[in-house]
Amino acid sequence: MFSRQFLAMVSTFTLVTGALLVGDALNGSVVTGTYGVTSVAFVLRVLPGIALIWVGYTLRENHEKFVSAYFAGREAAAKSDDSGDGEFDERMSPLSSDSMENLEAREREVDENN
């Protein structure tokens, strides 16, 4: 299974690449008039561009479904937890141990000042 970050990166890459291809085709045919709308150069830019945009939106949709399902599961687990102890779980924290120590030191300083 791919990570969320990888799916988001691939989705963004394909969306941007597809948009650049379609934009280049429109620029070359409509703006500068280098080639016609029905020429091979136009078609070979537009079709892959549209395909890449479709792939990007498909990956983005799957990524959003994954994220919403992941957080819905965490919220449901938090609601069904009847212990109610409210203890801090360091494993769930996005902070490293050094950052946690710095945060606790700042909180102690604030408490001492008040």
mmCIF file of C-alpha atoms in Angstrom:
data_model
loop_
_atom_site.group_PDB
_atom_site.id
_atom_site.type_symbol
_atom_site.label_atom_id
_atom_site.label_comp_id
_atom_site.label_asym_id
_atom_site.label_seq_id
_atom_site.Cartn_x
_atom_site.Cartn_y
_atom_site.Cartn_z
ATOM 1 C CA MET A 1 0.000 0.000 0.000
ATOM 2 C CA PHE A 2 1.223 3.458 -0.816
ATOM 3 C CA SER A 3 1.529 6.163 1.787
ATOM 4 C CA ARG A 4 -0.721 9.209 1.840
ATOM 5 C CA GLN A 5 2.182 11.504 1.021
ATOM 6 C CA PHE A 6 3.158 9.447 -2.022
ATOM 7 C CA LEU A 7 -0.404 9.419 -3.396
ATOM 8 C CA ALA A 8 -0.691 13.163 -2.837
ATOM 9 C CA MET A 9 2.635 13.766 -4.594
ATOM 10 C CA VAL A 10 1.734 11.593 -7.599
ATOM 11 C CA SER A 11 -1.701 13.214 -7.806
ATOM 12 C CA THR A 12 -0.229 16.705 -7.794
ATOM 13 C CA PHE A 13 2.472 15.764 -10.295
ATOM 14 C CA THR A 14 0.004 14.287 -12.780
ATOM 15 C CA LEU A 15 -2.409 17.216 -12.402
ATOM 16 C CA VAL A 16 0.320 19.790 -13.018
ATOM 17 C CA THR A 17 1.875 17.873 -15.916
ATOM 18 C CA GLY A 18 -1.518 17.391 -17.552
ATOM 19 C CA ALA A 19 -2.381 21.049 -17.141
ATOM 20 C CA LEU A 20 0.955 22.063 -18.670
ATOM 21 C CA LEU A 21 0.389 19.793 -21.676
ATOM 22 C CA VAL A 22 -3.120 21.111 -22.291
ATOM 23 C CA GLY A 23 -1.948 24.684 -21.792
ATOM 24 C CA ASP A 24 0.926 24.198 -24.221
ATOM 25 C CA ALA A 25 -1.443 22.781 -26.815
ATOM 26 C CA LEU A 26 -3.820 25.718 -26.435
ATOM 27 C CA ASN A 27 -0.956 28.204 -26.551
ATOM 28 C CA GLY A 28 0.545 26.667 -29.678
ATOM 29 C CA SER A 29 -2.719 26.430 -31.582
ATOM 30 C CA VAL A 30 -4.901 29.312 -30.405
ATOM 31 C CA VAL A 31 -2.515 31.978 -29.124
ATOM 32 C CA THR A 32 0.525 31.749 -31.371
ATOM 33 C CA GLY A 33 -1.076 29.882 -34.286
ATOM 34 C CA THR A 34 1.978 27.642 -34.728
ATOM 35 C CA TYR A 35 -0.198 24.632 -35.561
ATOM 36 C CA GLY A 36 -3.881 23.998 -36.076
ATOM 37 C CA VAL A 37 -6.401 22.641 -33.613
ATOM 38 C CA THR A 38 -6.722 19.410 -35.573
ATOM 39 C CA SER A 39 -2.990 18.891 -36.107
ATOM 40 C CA VAL A 40 -1.010 15.967 -34.758
ATOM 41 C CA ALA A 41 1.022 18.252 -32.478
ATOM 42 C CA PHE A 42 -2.139 19.538 -30.802
ATOM 43 C CA VAL A 43 -3.671 16.090 -30.370
ATOM 44 C CA LEU A 44 -0.431 14.590 -28.997
ATOM 45 C CA ARG A 45 -0.407 17.270 -26.311
ATOM 46 C CA VAL A 46 -4.099 17.421 -25.416
ATOM 47 C CA LEU A 47 -4.899 13.711 -25.132
ATOM 48 C CA PRO A 48 -2.034 12.792 -22.761
ATOM 49 C CA GLY A 49 -2.741 15.994 -20.830
ATOM 50 C CA ILE A 50 -6.388 15.063 -20.332
ATOM 51 C CA ALA A 51 -5.383 11.507 -19.394
ATOM 52 C CA LEU A 52 -2.901 12.791 -16.795
ATOM 53 C CA ILE A 53 -5.491 15.171 -15.352
ATOM 54 C CA TRP A 54 -7.956 12.269 -15.079
ATOM 55 C CA VAL A 55 -5.340 10.121 -13.315
ATOM 56 C CA GLY A 56 -4.516 12.992 -10.953
ATOM 57 C CA TYR A 57 -8.150 13.527 -9.975
ATOM 58 C CA THR A 58 -8.676 9.788 -9.539
ATOM 59 C CA LEU A 59 -5.703 9.539 -7.188
ATOM 60 C CA ARG A 60 -6.833 12.678 -5.368
ATOM 61 C CA GLU A 61 -10.326 11.241 -4.884
ATOM 62 C CA ASN A 62 -8.949 7.968 -3.525
ATOM 63 C CA HIS A 63 -6.588 9.892 -1.237
ATOM 64 C CA GLU A 64 -9.453 11.970 0.167
ATOM 65 C CA LYS A 65 -11.551 8.828 0.728
ATOM 66 C CA PHE A 66 -8.651 7.206 2.541
ATOM 67 C CA VAL A 67 -8.066 10.234 4.758
ATOM 68 C CA SER A 68 -11.754 10.664 5.594
ATOM 69 C CA ALA A 69 -12.109 6.956 6.421
ATOM 70 C CA TYR A 70 -8.945 7.043 8.527
ATOM 71 C CA PHE A 71 -10.051 10.009 10.600
ATOM 72 C CA ALA A 72 -13.628 8.751 10.857
ATOM 73 C CA GLY A 73 -12.252 5.546 12.371
ATOM 74 C CA ARG A 74 -10.126 7.471 14.861
ATOM 75 C CA GLU A 75 -13.051 9.692 15.879
ATOM 76 C CA ALA A 76 -15.341 6.693 16.301
ATOM 77 C CA ALA A 77 -12.711 4.956 18.408
ATOM 78 C CA ALA A 78 -12.308 8.069 20.548
ATOM 79 C CA LYS A 79 -16.068 8.339 21.077
ATOM 80 C CA SER A 80 -16.458 4.668 21.941
ATOM 81 C CA ASP A 81 -13.603 4.819 24.462
ATOM 82 C CA ASP A 82 -15.387 4.875 27.829
ATOM 83 C CA SER A 83 -12.287 5.109 29.984
ATOM 84 C CA GLY A 84 -12.412 8.912 29.948
ATOM 85 C CA ASP A 85 -9.050 9.168 31.665
ATOM 86 C CA GLY A 86 -7.924 11.981 29.347
ATOM 87 C CA GLU A 87 -4.289 10.969 29.580
ATOM 88 C CA PHE A 88 -1.831 12.182 27.003
ATOM 89 C CA ASP A 89 -0.552 9.454 24.697
ATOM 90 C CA GLU A 90 2.972 10.342 23.556
ATOM 91 C CA ARG A 91 2.800 7.825 20.719
ATOM 92 C CA MET A 92 0.044 9.864 19.060
ATOM 93 C CA SER A 93 1.917 13.156 19.378
ATOM 94 C CA PRO A 94 3.451 14.699 16.247
ATOM 95 C CA LEU A 95 6.233 16.159 18.395
ATOM 96 C CA SER A 96 9.559 14.451 18.946
ATOM 97 C CA SER A 97 10.807 13.732 22.448
ATOM 98 C CA ASP A 98 13.093 16.794 22.357
ATOM 99 C CA SER A 99 10.197 18.991 21.297
ATOM 100 C CA MET A 100 8.054 17.578 24.087
ATOM 101 C CA GLU A 101 10.769 18.367 26.632
ATOM 102 C CA ASN A 102 11.031 21.939 25.308
ATOM 103 C CA LEU A 103 7.265 22.337 25.507
ATOM 104 C CA GLU A 104 7.154 21.043 29.071
ATOM 105 C CA ALA A 105 10.020 23.363 30.054
ATOM 106 C CA ARG A 106 8.169 26.356 28.609
ATOM 107 C CA GLU A 107 4.997 25.359 30.447
ATOM 108 C CA ARG A 108 6.932 25.129 33.729
ATOM 109 C CA GLU A 109 8.407 28.590 33.127
ATOM 110 C CA VAL A 110 4.958 30.040 32.492
ATOM 111 C CA ASP A 111 3.623 28.388 35.657
ATOM 112 C CA GLU A 112 6.538 29.713 37.711
ATOM 113 C CA ASN A 113 6.023 33.242 36.363
ATOM 114 C CA ASN A 114 2.332 33.191 37.221
#
